[in-house]
PDB file of C-alpha atoms in Angstrom:
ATOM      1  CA  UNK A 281       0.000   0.000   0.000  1.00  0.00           C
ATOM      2  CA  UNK A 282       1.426   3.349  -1.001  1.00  0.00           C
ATOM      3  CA  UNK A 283       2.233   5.836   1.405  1.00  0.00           C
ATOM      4  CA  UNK A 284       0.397   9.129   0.874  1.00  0.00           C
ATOM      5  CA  UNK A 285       0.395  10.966   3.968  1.00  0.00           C
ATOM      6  CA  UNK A 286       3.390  12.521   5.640  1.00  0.00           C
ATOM      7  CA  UNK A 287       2.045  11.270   8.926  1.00  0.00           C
ATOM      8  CA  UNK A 288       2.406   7.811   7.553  1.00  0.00           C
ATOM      9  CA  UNK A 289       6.035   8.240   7.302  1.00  0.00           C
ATOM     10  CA  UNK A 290       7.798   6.504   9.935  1.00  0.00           C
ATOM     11  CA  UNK A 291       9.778   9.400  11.684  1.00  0.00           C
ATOM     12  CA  UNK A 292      13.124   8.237  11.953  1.00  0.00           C
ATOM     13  CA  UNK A 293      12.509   8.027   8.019  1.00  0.00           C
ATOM     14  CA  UNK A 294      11.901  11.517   7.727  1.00  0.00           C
ATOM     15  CA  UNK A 295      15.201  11.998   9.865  1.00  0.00           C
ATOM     16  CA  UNK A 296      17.549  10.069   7.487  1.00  0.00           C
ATOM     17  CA  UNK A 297      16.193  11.892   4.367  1.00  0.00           C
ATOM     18  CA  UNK A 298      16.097  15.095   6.004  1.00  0.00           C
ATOM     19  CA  UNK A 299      19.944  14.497   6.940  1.00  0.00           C
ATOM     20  CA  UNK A 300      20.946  13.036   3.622  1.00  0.00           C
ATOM     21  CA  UNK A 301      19.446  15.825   1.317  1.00  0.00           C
ATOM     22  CA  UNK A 302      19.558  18.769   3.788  1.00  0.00           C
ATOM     23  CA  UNK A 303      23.126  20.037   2.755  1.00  0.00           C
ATOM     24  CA  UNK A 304      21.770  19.656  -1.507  1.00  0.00           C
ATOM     25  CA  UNK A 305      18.902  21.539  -0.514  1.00  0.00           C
ATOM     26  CA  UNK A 306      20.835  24.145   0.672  1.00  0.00           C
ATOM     27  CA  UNK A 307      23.038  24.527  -1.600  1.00  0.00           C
ATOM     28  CA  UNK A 308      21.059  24.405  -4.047  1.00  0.00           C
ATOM     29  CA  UNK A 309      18.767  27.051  -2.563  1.00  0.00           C
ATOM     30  CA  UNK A 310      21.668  29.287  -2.157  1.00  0.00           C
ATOM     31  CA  UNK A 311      23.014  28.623  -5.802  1.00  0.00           C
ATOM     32  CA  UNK A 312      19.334  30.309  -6.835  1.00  0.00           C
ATOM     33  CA  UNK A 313      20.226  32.942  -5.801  1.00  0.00           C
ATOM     34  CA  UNK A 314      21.560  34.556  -8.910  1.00  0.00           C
ATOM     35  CA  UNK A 315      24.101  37.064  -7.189  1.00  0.00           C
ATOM     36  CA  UNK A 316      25.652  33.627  -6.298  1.00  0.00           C
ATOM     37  CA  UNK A 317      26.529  32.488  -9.590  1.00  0.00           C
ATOM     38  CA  UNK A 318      27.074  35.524 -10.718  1.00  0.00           C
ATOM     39  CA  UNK A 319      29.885  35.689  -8.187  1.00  0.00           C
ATOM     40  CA  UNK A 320      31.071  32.401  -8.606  1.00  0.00           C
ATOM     41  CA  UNK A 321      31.387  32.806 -12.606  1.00  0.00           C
ATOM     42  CA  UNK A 322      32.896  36.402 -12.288  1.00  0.00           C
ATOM     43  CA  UNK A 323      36.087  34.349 -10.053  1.00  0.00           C
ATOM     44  CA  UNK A 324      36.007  31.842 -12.636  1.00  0.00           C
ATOM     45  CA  UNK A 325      36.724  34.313 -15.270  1.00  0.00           C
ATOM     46  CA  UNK A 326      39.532  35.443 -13.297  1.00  0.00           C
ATOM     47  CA  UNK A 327      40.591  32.521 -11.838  1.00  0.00           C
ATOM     48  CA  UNK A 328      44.267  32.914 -12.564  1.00  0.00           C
ATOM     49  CA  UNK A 329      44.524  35.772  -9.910  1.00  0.00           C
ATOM     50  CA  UNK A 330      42.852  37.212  -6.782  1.00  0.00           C
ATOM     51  CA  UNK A 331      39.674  39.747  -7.295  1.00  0.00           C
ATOM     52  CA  UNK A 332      39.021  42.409  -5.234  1.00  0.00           C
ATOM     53  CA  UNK A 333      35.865  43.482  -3.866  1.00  0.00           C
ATOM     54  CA  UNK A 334      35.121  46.171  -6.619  1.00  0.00           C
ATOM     55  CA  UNK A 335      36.573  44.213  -9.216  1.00  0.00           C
ATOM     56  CA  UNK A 336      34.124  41.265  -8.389  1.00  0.00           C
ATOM     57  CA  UNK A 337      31.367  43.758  -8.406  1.00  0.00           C
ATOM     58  CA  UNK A 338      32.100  45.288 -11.724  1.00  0.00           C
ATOM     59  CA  UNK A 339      32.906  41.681 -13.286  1.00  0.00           C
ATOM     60  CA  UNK A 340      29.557  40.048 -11.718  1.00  0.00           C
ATOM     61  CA  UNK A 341      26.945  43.765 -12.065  1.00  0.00           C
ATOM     62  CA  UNK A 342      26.059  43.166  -8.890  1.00  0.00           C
ATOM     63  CA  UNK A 343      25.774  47.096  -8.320  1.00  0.00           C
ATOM     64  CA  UNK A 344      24.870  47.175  -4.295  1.00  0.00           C
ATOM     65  CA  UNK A 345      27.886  45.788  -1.916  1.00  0.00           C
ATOM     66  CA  UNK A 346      25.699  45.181   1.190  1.00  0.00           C
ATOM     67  CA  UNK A 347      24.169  42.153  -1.620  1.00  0.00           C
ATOM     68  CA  UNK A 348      27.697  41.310  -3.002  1.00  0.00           C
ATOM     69  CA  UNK A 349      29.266  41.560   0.842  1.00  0.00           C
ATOM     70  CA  UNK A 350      26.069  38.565   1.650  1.00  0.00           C
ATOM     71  CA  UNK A 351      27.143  36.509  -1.220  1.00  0.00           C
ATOM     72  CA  UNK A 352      30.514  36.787  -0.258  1.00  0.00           C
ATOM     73  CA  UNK A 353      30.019  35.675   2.997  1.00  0.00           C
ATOM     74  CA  UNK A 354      27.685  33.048   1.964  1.00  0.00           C
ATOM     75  CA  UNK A 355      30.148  31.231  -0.382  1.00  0.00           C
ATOM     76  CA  UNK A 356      33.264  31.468   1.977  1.00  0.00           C
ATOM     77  CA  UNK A 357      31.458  31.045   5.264  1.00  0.00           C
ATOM     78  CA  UNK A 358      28.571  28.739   4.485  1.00  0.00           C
ATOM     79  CA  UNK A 359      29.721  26.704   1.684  1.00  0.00           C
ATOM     80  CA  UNK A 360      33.474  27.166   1.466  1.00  0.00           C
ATOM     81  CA  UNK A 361      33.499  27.789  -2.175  1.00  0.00           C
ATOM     82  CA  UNK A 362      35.602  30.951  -2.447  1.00  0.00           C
ATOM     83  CA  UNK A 363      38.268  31.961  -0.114  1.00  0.00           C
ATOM     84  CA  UNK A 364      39.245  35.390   1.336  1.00  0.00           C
ATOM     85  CA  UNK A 365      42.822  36.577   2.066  1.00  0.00           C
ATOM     86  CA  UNK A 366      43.803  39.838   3.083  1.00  0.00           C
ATOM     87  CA  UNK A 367      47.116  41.075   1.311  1.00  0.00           C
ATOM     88  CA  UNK A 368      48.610  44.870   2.596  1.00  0.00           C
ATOM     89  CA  UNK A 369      44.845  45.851   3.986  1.00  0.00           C
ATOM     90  CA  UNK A 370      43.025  44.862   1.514  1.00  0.00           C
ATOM     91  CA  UNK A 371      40.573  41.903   1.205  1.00  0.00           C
ATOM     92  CA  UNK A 372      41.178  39.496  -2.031  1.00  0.00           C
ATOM     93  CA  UNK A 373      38.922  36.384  -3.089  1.00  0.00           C
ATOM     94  CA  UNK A 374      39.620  33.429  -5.092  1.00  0.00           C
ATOM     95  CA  UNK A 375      38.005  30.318  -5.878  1.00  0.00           C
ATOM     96  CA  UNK A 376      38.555  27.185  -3.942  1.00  0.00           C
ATOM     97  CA  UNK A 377      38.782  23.824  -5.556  1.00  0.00           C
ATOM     98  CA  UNK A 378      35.976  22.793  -4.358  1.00  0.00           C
ATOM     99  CA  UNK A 379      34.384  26.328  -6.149  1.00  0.00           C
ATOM    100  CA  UNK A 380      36.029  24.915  -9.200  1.00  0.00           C
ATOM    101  CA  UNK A 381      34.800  21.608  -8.935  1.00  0.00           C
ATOM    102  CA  UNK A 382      31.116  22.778  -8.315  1.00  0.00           C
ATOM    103  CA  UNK A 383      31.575  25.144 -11.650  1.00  0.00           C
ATOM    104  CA  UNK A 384      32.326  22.223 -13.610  1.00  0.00           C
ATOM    105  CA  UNK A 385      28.863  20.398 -12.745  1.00  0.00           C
ATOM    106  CA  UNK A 386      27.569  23.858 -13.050  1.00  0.00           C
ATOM    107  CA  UNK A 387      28.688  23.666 -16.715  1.00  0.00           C
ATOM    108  CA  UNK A 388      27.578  20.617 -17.333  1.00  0.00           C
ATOM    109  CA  UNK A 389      24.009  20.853 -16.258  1.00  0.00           C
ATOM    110  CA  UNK A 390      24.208  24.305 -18.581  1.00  0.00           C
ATOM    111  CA  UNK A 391      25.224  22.302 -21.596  1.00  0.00           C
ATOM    112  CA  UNK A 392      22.339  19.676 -20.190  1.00  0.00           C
ATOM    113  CA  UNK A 393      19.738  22.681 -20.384  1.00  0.00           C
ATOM    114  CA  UNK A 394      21.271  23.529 -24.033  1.00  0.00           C
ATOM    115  CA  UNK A 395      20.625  20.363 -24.999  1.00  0.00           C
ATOM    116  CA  UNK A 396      16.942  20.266 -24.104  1.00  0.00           C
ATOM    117  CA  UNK A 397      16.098  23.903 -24.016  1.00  0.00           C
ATOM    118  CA  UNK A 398      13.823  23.589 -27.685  1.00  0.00           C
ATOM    119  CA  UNK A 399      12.139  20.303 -25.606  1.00  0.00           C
ATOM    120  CA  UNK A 400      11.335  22.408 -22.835  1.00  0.00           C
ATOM    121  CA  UNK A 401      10.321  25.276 -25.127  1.00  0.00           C
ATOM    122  CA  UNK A 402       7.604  22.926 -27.125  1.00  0.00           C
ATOM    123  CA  UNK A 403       6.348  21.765 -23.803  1.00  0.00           C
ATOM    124  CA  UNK A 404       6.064  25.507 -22.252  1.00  0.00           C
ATOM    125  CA  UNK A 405       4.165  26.468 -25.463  1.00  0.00           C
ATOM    126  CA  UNK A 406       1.487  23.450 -25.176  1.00  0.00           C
ATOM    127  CA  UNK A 407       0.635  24.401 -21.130  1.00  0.00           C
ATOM    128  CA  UNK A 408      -0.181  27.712 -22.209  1.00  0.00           C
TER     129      UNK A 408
END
């Protein structure tokens, strides 16, 4: 018998899926954020050397720093993607590997979406 109600989920169920997923969900919720990407693509441009603040604002347009500041933080902090050094007073950021290594899945799910962009396109068009 299927199982259709979230009360008829045994709990320590719940607690295991919640734990296993929890960190993809979040990530993944964070990566929606498109001052994210647009951070994390801006680094990978200039992934040879170190970006400074206004430098990763003027590469990414993200035009207000209290939003690029948050997506800074978020990345280094939360996630660990970018780093931060500080060099003579002044605060430089870089990709980590495991930045890199995210932006090549990144890649590939955007030459996934190329792939089936005129599928989705044909599908859009017949909900309407």
């Amino acid at each position: 018998m299927p199982v259709n109600k979230k009360d008829d989920i045994p709990e320590h169920y719940v607690a295991k899926l919640k734990k296993s997923f929890q960190p993809t969900e979040d990530l993944m919720s964070a990566l929606c954020k498109r001052r994210h990407l647009k951070v994390l693509f801006a680094l990978e441009e200039n992934d040879d050397e170190q970006m400074r603040f206004s430098e990763i604002g003027k590469a990414s347009g993200i035009t207000s720093d209290k939003m690029l500041s948050q997506a800074l933080k978020d990345l280094d902090e939360s996630y660990g993607l970018i780093k931060k050094n500080t060099k003579d007073g002044k605060n430089l950021y870089s990709l980590t590997d495991d930045g890199r290594s995210l932006l090549e899945v990144l890649h590939s799910l955007e030459n996934w979406v190329d792939e089936h962009k005129r599928e989705f396109a044909r599908k859009k068009a017949k909900i309407k």
